[in-house]
Every structure is written in C-alpha cells, then in structure tokens.
N, CA, C and O atoms as a CHARMM CRD file, in Angstrom:
* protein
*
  332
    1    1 UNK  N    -31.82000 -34.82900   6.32700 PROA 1      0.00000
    2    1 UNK  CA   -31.11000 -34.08300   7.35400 PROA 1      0.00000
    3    1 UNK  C    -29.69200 -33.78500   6.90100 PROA 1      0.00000
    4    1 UNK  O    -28.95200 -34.66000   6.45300 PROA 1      0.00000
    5    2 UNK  N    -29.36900 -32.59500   7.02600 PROA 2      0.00000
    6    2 UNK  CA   -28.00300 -32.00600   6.73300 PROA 2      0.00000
    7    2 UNK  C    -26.81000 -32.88200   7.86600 PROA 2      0.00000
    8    2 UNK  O    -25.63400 -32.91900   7.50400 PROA 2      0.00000
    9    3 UNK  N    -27.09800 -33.35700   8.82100 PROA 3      0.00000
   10    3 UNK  CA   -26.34200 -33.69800  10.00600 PROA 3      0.00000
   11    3 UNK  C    -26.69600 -35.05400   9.98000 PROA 3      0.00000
   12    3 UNK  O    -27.79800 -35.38100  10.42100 PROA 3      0.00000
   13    4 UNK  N    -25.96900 -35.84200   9.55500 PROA 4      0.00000
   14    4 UNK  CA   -25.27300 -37.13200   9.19100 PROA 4      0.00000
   15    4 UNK  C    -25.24900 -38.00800  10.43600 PROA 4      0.00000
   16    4 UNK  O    -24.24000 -37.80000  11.11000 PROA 4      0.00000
   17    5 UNK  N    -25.90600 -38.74400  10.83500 PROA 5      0.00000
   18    5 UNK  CA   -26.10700 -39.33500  11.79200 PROA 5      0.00000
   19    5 UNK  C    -26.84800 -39.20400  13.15300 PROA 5      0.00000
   20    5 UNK  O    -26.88200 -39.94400  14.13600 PROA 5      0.00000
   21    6 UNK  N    -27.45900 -37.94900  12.85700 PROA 6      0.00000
   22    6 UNK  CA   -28.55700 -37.19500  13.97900 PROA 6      0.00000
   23    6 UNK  C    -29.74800 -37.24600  13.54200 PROA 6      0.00000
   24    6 UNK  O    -30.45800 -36.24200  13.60100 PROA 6      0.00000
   25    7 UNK  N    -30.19800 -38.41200  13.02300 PROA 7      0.00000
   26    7 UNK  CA   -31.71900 -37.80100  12.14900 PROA 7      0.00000
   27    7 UNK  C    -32.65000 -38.21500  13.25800 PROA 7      0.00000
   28    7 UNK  O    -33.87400 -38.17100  13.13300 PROA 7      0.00000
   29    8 UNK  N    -32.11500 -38.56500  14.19800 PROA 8      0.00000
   30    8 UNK  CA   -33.60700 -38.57600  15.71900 PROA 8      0.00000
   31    8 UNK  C    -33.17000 -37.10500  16.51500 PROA 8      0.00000
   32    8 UNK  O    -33.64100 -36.86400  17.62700 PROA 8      0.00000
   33    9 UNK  N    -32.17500 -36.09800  15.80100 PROA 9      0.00000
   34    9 UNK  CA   -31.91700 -35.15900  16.42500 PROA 9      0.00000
   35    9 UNK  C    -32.34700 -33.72800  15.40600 PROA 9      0.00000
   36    9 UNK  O    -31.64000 -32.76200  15.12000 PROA 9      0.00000
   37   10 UNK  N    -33.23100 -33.91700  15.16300 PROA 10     0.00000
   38   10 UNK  CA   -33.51200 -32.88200  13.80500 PROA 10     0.00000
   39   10 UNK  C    -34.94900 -32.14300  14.25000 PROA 10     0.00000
   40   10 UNK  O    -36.12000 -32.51500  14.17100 PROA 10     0.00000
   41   11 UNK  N    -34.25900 -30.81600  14.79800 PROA 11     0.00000
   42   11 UNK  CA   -35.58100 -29.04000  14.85300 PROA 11     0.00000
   43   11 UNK  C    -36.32900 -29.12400  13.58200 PROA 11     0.00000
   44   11 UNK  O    -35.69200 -29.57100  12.62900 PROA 11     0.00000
   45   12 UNK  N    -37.32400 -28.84700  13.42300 PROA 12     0.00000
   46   12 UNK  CA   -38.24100 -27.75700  12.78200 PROA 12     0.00000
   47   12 UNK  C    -38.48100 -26.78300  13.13500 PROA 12     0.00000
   48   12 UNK  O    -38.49300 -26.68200  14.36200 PROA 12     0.00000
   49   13 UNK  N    -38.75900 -25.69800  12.43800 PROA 13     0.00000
   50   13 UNK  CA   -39.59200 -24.83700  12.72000 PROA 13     0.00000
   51   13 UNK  C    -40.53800 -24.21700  11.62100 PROA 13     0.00000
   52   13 UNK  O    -40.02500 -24.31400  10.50600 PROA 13     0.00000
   53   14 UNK  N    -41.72700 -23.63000  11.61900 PROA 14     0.00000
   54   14 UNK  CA   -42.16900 -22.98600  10.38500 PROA 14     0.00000
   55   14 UNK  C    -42.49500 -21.30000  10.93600 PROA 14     0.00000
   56   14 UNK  O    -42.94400 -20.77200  11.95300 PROA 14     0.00000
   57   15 UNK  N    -41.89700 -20.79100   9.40500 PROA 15     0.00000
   58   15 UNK  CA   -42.03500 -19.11200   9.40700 PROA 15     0.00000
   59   15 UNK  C    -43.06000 -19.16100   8.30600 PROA 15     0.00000
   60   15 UNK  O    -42.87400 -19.75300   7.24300 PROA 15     0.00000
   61   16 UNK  N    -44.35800 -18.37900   8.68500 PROA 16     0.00000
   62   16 UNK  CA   -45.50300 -17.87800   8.30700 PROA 16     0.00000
   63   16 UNK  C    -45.41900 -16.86400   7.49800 PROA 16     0.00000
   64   16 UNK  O    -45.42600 -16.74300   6.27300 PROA 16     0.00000
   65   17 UNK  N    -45.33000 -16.07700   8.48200 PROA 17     0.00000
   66   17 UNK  CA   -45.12600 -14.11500   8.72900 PROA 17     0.00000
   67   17 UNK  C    -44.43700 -13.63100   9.49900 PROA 17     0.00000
   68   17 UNK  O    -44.57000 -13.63700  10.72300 PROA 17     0.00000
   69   18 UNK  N    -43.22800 -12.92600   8.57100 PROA 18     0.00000
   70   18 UNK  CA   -42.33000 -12.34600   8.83400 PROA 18     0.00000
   71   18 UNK  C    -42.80700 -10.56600   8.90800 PROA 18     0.00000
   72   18 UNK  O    -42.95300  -9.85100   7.91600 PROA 18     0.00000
   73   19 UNK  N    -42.94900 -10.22700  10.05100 PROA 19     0.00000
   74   19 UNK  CA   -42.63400  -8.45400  10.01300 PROA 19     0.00000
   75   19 UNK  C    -41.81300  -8.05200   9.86700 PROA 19     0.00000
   76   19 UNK  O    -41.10600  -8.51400  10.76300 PROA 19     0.00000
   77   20 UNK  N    -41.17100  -7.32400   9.23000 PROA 20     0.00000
   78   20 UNK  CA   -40.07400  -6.30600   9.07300 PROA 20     0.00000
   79   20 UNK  C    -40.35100  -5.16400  10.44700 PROA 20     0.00000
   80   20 UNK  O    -41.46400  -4.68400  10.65900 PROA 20     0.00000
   81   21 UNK  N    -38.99100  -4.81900  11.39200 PROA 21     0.00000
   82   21 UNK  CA   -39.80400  -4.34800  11.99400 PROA 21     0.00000
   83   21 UNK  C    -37.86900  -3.45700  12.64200 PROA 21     0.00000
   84   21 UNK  O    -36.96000  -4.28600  12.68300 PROA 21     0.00000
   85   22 UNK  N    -37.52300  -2.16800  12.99800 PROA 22     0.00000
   86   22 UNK  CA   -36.02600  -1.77000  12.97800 PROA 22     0.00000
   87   22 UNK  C    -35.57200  -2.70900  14.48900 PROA 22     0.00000
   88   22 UNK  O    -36.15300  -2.80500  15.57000 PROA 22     0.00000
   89   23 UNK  N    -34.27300  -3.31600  13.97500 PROA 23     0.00000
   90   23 UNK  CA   -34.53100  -4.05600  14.91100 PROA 23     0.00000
   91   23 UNK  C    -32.91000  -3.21800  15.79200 PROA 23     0.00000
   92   23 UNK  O    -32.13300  -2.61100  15.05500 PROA 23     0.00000
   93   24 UNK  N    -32.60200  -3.30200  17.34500 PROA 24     0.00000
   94   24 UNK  CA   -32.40900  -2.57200  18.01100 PROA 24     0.00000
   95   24 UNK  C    -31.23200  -3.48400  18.99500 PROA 24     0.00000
   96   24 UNK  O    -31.26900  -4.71000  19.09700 PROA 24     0.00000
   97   25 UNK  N    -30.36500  -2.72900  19.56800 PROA 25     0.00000
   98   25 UNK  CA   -29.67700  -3.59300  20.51700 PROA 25     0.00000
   99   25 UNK  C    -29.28700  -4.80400  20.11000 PROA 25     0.00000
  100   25 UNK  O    -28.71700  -4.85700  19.02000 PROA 25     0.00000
  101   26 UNK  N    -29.50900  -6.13700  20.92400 PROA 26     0.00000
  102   26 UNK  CA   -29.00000  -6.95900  20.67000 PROA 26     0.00000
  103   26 UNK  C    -29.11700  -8.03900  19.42900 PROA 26     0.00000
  104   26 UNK  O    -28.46400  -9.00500  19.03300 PROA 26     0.00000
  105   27 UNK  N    -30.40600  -7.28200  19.00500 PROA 27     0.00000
  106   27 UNK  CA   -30.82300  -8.18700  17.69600 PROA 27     0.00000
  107   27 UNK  C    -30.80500  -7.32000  16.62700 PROA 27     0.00000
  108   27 UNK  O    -31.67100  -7.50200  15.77100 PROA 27     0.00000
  109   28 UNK  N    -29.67600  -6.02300  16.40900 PROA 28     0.00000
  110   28 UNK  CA   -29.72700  -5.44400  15.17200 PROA 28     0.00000
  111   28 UNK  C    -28.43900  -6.32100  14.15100 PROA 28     0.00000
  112   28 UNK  O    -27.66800  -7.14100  14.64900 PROA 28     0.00000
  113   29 UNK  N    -28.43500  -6.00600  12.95200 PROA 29     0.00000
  114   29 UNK  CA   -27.59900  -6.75400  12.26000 PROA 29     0.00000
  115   29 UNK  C    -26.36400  -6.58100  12.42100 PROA 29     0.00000
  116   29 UNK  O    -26.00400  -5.48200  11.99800 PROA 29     0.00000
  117   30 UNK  N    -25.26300  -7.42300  13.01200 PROA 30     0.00000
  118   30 UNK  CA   -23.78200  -7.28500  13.15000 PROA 30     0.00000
  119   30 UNK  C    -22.97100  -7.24400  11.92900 PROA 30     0.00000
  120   30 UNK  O    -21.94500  -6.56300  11.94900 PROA 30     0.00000
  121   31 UNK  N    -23.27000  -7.83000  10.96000 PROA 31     0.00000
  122   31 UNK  CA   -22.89800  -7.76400   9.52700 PROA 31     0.00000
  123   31 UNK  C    -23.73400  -7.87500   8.41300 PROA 31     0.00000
  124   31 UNK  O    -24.90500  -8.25000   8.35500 PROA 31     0.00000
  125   32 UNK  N    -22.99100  -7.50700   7.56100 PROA 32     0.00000
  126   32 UNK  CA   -23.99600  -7.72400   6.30300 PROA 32     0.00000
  127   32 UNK  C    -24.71800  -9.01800   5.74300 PROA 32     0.00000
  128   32 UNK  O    -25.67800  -9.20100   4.99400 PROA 32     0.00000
  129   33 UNK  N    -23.76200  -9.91000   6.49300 PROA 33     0.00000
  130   33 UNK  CA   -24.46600 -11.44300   5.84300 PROA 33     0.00000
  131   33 UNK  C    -25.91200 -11.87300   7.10000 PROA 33     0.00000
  132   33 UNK  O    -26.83400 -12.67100   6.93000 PROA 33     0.00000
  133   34 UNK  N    -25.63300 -11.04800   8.23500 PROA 34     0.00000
  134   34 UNK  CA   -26.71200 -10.75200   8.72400 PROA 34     0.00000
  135   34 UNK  C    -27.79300 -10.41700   8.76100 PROA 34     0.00000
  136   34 UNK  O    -28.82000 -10.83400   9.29500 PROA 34     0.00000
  137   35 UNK  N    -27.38700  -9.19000   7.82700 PROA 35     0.00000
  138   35 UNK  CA   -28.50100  -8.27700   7.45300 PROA 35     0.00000
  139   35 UNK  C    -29.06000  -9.30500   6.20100 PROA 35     0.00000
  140   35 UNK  O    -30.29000  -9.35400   6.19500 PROA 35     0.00000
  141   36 UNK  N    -28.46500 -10.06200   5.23500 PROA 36     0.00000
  142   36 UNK  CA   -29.08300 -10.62200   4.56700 PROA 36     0.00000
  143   36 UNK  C    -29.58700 -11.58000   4.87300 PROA 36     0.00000
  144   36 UNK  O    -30.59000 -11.66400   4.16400 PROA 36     0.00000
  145   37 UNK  N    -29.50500 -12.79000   5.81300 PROA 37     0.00000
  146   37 UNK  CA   -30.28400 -13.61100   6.55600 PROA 37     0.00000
  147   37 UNK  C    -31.47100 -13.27100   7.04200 PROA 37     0.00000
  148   37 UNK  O    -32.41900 -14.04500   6.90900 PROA 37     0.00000
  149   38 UNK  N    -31.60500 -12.10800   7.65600 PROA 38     0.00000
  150   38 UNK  CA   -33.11300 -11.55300   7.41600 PROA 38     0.00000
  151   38 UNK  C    -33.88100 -11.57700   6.42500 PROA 38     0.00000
  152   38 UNK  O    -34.97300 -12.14300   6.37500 PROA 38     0.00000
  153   39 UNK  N    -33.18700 -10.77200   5.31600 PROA 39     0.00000
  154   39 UNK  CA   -33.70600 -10.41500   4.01600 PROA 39     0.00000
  155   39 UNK  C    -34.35500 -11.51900   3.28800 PROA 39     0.00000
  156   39 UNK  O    -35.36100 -11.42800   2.58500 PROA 39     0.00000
  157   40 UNK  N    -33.67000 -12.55600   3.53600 PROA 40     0.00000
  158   40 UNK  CA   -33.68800 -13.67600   3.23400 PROA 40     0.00000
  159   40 UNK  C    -35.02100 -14.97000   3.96500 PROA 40     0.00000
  160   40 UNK  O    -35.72100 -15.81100   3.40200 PROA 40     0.00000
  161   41 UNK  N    -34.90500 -14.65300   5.09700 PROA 41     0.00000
  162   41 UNK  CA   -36.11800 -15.11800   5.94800 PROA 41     0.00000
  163   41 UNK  C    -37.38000 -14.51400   6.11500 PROA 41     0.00000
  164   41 UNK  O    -38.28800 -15.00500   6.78500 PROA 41     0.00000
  165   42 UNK  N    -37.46600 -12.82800   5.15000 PROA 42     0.00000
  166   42 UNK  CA   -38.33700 -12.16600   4.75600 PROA 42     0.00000
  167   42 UNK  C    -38.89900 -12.59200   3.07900 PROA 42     0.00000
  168   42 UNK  O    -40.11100 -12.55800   2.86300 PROA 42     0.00000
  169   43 UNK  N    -38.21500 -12.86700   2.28700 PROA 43     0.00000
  170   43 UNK  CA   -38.43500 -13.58700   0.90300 PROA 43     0.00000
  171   43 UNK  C    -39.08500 -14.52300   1.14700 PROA 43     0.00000
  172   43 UNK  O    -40.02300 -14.72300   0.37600 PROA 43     0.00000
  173   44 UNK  N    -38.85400 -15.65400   2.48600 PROA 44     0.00000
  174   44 UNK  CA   -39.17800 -17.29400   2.58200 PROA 44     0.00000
  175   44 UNK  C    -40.64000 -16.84500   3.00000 PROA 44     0.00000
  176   44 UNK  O    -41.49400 -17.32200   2.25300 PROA 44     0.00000
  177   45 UNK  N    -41.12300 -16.05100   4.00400 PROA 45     0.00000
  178   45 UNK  CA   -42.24100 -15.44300   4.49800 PROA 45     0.00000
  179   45 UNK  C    -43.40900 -15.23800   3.17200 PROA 45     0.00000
  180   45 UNK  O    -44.44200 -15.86200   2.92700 PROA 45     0.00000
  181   46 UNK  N    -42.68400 -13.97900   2.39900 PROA 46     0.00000
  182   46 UNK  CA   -43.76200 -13.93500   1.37100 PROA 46     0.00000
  183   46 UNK  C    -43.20600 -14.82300   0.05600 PROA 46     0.00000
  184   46 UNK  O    -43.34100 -14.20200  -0.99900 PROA 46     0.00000
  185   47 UNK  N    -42.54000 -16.30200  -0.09900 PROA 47     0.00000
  186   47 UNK  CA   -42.90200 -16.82900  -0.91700 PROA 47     0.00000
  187   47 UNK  C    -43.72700 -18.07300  -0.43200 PROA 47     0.00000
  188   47 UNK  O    -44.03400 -18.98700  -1.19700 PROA 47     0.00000
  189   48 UNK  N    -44.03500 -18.04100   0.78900 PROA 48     0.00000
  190   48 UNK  CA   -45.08700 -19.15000   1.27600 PROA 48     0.00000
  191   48 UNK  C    -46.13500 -19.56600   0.81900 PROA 48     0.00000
  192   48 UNK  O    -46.73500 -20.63700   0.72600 PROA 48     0.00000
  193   49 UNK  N    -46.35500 -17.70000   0.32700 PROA 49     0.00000
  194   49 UNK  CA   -47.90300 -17.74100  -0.26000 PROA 49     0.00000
  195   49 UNK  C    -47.99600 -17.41700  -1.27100 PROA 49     0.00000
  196   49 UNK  O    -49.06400 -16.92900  -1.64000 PROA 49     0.00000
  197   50 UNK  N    -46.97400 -17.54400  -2.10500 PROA 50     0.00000
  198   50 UNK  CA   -46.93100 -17.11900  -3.82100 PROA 50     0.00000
  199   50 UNK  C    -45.91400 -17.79700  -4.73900 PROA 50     0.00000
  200   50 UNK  O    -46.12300 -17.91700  -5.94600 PROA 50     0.00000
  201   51 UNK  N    -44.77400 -18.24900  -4.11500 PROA 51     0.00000
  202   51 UNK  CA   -43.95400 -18.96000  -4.85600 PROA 51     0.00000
  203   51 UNK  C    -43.27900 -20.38200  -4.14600 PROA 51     0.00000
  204   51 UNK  O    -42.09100 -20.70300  -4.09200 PROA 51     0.00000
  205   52 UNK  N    -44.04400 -20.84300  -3.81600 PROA 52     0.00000
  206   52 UNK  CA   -43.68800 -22.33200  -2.56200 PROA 52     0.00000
  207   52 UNK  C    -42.80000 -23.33400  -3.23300 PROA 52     0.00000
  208   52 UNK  O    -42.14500 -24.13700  -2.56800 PROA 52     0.00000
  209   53 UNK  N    -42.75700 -23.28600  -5.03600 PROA 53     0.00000
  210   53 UNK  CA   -41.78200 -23.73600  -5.27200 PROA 53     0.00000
  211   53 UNK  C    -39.85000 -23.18400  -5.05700 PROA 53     0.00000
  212   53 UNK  O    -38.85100 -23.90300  -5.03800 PROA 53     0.00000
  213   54 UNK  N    -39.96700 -21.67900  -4.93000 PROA 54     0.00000
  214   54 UNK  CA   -38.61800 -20.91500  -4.10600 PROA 54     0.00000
  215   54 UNK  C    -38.16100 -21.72300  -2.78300 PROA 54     0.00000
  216   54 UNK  O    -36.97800 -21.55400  -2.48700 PROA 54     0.00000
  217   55 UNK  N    -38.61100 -22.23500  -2.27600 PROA 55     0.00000
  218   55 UNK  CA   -38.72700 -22.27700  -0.44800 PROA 55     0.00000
  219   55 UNK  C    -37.62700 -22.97100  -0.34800 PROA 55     0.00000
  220   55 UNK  O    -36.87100 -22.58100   0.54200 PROA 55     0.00000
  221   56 UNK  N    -37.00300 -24.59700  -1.46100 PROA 56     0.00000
  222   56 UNK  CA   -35.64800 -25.26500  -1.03500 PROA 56     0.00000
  223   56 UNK  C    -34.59100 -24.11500  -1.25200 PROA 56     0.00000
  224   56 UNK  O    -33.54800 -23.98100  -0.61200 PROA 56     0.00000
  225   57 UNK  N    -35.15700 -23.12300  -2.51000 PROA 57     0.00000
  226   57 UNK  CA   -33.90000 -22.39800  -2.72800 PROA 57     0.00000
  227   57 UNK  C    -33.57200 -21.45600  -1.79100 PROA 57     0.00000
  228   57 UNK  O    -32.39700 -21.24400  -1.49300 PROA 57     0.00000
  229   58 UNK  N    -34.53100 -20.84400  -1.27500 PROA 58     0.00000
  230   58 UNK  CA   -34.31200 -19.69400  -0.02000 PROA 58     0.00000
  231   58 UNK  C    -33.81300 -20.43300   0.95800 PROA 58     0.00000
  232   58 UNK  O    -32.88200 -19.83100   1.49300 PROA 58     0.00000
  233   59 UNK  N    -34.08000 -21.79300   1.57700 PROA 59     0.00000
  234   59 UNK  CA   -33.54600 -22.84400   2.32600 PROA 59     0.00000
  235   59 UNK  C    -32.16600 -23.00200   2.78600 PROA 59     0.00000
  236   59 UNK  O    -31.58700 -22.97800   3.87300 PROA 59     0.00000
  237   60 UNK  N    -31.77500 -23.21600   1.24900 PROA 60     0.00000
  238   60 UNK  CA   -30.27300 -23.25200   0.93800 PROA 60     0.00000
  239   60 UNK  C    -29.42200 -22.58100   1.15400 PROA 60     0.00000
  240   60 UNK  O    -28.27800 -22.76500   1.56800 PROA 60     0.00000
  241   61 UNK  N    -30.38500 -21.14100   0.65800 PROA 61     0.00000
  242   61 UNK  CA   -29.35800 -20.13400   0.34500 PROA 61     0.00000
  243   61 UNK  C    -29.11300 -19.79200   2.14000 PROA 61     0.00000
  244   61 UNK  O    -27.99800 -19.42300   2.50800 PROA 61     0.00000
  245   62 UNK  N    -30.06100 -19.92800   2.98500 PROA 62     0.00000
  246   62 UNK  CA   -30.37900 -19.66800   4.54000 PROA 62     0.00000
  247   62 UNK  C    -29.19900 -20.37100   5.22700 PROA 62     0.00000
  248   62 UNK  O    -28.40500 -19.72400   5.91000 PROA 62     0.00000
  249   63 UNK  N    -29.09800 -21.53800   5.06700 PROA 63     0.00000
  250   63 UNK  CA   -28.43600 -22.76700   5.34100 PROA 63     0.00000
  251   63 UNK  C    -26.91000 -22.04400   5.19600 PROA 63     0.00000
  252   63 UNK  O    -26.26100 -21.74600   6.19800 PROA 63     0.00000
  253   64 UNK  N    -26.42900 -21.80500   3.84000 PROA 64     0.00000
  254   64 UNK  CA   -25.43700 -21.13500   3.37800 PROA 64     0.00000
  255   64 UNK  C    -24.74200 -20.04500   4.17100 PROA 64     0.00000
  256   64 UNK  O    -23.60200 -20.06300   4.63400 PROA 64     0.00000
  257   65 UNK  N    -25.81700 -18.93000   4.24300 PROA 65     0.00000
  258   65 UNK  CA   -25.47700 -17.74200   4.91200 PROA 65     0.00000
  259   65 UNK  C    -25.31800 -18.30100   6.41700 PROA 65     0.00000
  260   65 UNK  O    -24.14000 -18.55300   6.67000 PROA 65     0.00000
  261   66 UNK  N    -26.00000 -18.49700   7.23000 PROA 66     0.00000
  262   66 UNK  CA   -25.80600 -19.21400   8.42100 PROA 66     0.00000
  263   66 UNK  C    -24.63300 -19.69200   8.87900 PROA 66     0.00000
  264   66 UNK  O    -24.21600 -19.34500   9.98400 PROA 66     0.00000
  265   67 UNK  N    -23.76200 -20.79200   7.85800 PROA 67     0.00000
  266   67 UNK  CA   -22.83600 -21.24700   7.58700 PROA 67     0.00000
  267   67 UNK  C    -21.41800 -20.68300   7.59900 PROA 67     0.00000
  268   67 UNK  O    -20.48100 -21.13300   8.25800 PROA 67     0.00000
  269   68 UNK  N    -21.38900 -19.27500   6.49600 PROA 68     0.00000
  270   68 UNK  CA   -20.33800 -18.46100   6.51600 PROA 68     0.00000
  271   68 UNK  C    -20.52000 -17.95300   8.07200 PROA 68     0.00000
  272   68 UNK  O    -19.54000 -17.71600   8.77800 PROA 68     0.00000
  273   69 UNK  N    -21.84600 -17.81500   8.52000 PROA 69     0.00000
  274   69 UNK  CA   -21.48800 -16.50600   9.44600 PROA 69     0.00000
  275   69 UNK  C    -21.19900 -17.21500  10.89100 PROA 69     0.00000
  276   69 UNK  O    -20.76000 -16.51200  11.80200 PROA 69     0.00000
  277   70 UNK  N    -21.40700 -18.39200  11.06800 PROA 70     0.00000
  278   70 UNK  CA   -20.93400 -19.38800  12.00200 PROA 70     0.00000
  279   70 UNK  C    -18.86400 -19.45500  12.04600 PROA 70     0.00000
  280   70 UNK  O    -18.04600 -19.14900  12.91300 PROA 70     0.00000
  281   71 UNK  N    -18.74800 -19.98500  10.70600 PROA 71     0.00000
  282   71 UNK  CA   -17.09100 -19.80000   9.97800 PROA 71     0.00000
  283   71 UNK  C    -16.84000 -18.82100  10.43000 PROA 71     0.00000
  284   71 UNK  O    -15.74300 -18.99500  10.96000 PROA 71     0.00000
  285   72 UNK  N    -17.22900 -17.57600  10.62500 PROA 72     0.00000
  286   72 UNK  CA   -16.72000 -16.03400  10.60700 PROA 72     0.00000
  287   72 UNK  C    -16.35400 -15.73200  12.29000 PROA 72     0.00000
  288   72 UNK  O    -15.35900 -15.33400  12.89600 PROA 72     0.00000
  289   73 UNK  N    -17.82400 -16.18100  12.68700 PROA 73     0.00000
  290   73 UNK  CA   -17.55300 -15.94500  14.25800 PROA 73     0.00000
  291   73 UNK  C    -16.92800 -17.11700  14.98500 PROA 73     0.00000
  292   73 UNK  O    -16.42900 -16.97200  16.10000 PROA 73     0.00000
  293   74 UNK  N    -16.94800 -17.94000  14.53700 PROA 74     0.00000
  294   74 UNK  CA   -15.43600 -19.10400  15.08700 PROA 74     0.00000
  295   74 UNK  C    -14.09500 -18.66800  14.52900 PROA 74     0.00000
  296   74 UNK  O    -13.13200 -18.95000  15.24200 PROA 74     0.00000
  297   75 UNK  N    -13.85500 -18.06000  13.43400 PROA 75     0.00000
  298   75 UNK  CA   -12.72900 -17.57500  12.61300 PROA 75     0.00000
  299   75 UNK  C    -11.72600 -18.70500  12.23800 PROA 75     0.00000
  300   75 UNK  O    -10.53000 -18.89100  12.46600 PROA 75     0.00000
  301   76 UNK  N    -12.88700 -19.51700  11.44300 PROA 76     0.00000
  302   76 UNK  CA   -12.19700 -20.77300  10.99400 PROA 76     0.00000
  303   76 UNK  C    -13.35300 -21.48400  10.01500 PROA 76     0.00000
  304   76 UNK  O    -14.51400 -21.09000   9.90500 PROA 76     0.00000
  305   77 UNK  N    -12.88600 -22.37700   9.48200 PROA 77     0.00000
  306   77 UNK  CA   -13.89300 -23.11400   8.65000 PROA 77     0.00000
  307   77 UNK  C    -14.85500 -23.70500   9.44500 PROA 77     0.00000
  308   77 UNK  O    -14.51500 -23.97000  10.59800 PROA 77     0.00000
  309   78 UNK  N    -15.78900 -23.92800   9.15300 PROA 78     0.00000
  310   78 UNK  CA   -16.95800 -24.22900  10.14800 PROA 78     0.00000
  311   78 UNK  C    -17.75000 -25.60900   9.29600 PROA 78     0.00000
  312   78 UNK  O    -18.73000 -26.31900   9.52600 PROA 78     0.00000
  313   79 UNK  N    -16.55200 -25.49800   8.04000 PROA 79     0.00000
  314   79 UNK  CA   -17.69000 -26.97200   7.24800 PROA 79     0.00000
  315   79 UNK  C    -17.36500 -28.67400   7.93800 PROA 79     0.00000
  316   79 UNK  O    -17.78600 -29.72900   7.46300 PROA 79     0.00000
  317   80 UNK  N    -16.37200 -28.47600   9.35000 PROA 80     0.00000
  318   80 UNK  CA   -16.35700 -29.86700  10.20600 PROA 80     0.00000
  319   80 UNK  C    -17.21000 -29.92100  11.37000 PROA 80     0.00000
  320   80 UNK  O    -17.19200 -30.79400  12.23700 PROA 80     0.00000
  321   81 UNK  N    -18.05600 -28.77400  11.30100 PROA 81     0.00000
  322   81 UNK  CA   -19.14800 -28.77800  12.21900 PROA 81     0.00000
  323   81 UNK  C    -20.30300 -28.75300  11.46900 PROA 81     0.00000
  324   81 UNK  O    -21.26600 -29.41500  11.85600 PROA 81     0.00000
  325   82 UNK  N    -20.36400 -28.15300  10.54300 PROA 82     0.00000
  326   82 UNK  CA   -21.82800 -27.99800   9.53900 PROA 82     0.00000
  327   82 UNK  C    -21.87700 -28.93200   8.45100 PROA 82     0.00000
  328   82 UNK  O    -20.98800 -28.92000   7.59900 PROA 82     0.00000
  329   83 UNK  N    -22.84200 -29.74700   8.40300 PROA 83     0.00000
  330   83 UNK  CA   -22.58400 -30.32900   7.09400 PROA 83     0.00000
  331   83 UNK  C    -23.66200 -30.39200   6.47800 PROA 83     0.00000
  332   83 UNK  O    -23.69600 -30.85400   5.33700 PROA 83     0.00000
C-alpha cells in the first residue's frame, strides 16, 4: 500500500475493458495530464491481455499522473497527502 499506515484502508478495483468512447461535459479532459490518464488507463486495458508484465509500469505511471494532477488542482505539492 502506497498509504503508510492505512493498509485495512486500501480500494481495489479491476479495469478489464476500456472503451474509448468522446467523452462530453463533465467528464471531458480538463488538461492534458488528463487526457493522458485516460490514455493511460486505455494501454492498462489492452495490456491485460497481451503484456501483463507492463501493468506495475502503467500503475505507476497512473499513480504519478494522478498525483501531479491532484498537486495542480490543490495548487500546491500534494506529496504530504500522497505517498
């Protein structure tokens, strides 16, 4: 667990299949690191079933982007909340 003392407090979830699909209103991309968090949760989709060794790295990189874009919309460092 990334969160240091919550490990009876730890989500899953699993992504299968990802559609690509234009997305509209409130769920279109606000920024670009947005738009790549998709992109990105579209890679994890089709390496499920072809490259399952990718999956910590798309993980990471998910984790990452998430991260900045948390920092961005607090407009501050966000690594004393994320760890």
């Amino acid at each position: 667990s990334r969160l240091e003392g919550l490990e009876d407090r730890v989500a899953g979830a699993e992504l299968w299949h990802y559609c690509a699909t234009q997305p509209t209103g409130e769920f279109a991309p606000v920024s670009k690191l947005d738009l790549l968090a998709d992109h990105l949760m579209m890679a994890r989709s089709t390496a499920i079933d072809v490259a399952k060794w990718l999956l910590p790295r798309i993980d990471d990189a998910l984790f990452e982007v998430g991260r900045e874009i948390a920092r961005q919309e607090a407009g501050q460092d966000a690594s004393g909340i994320l760890h």
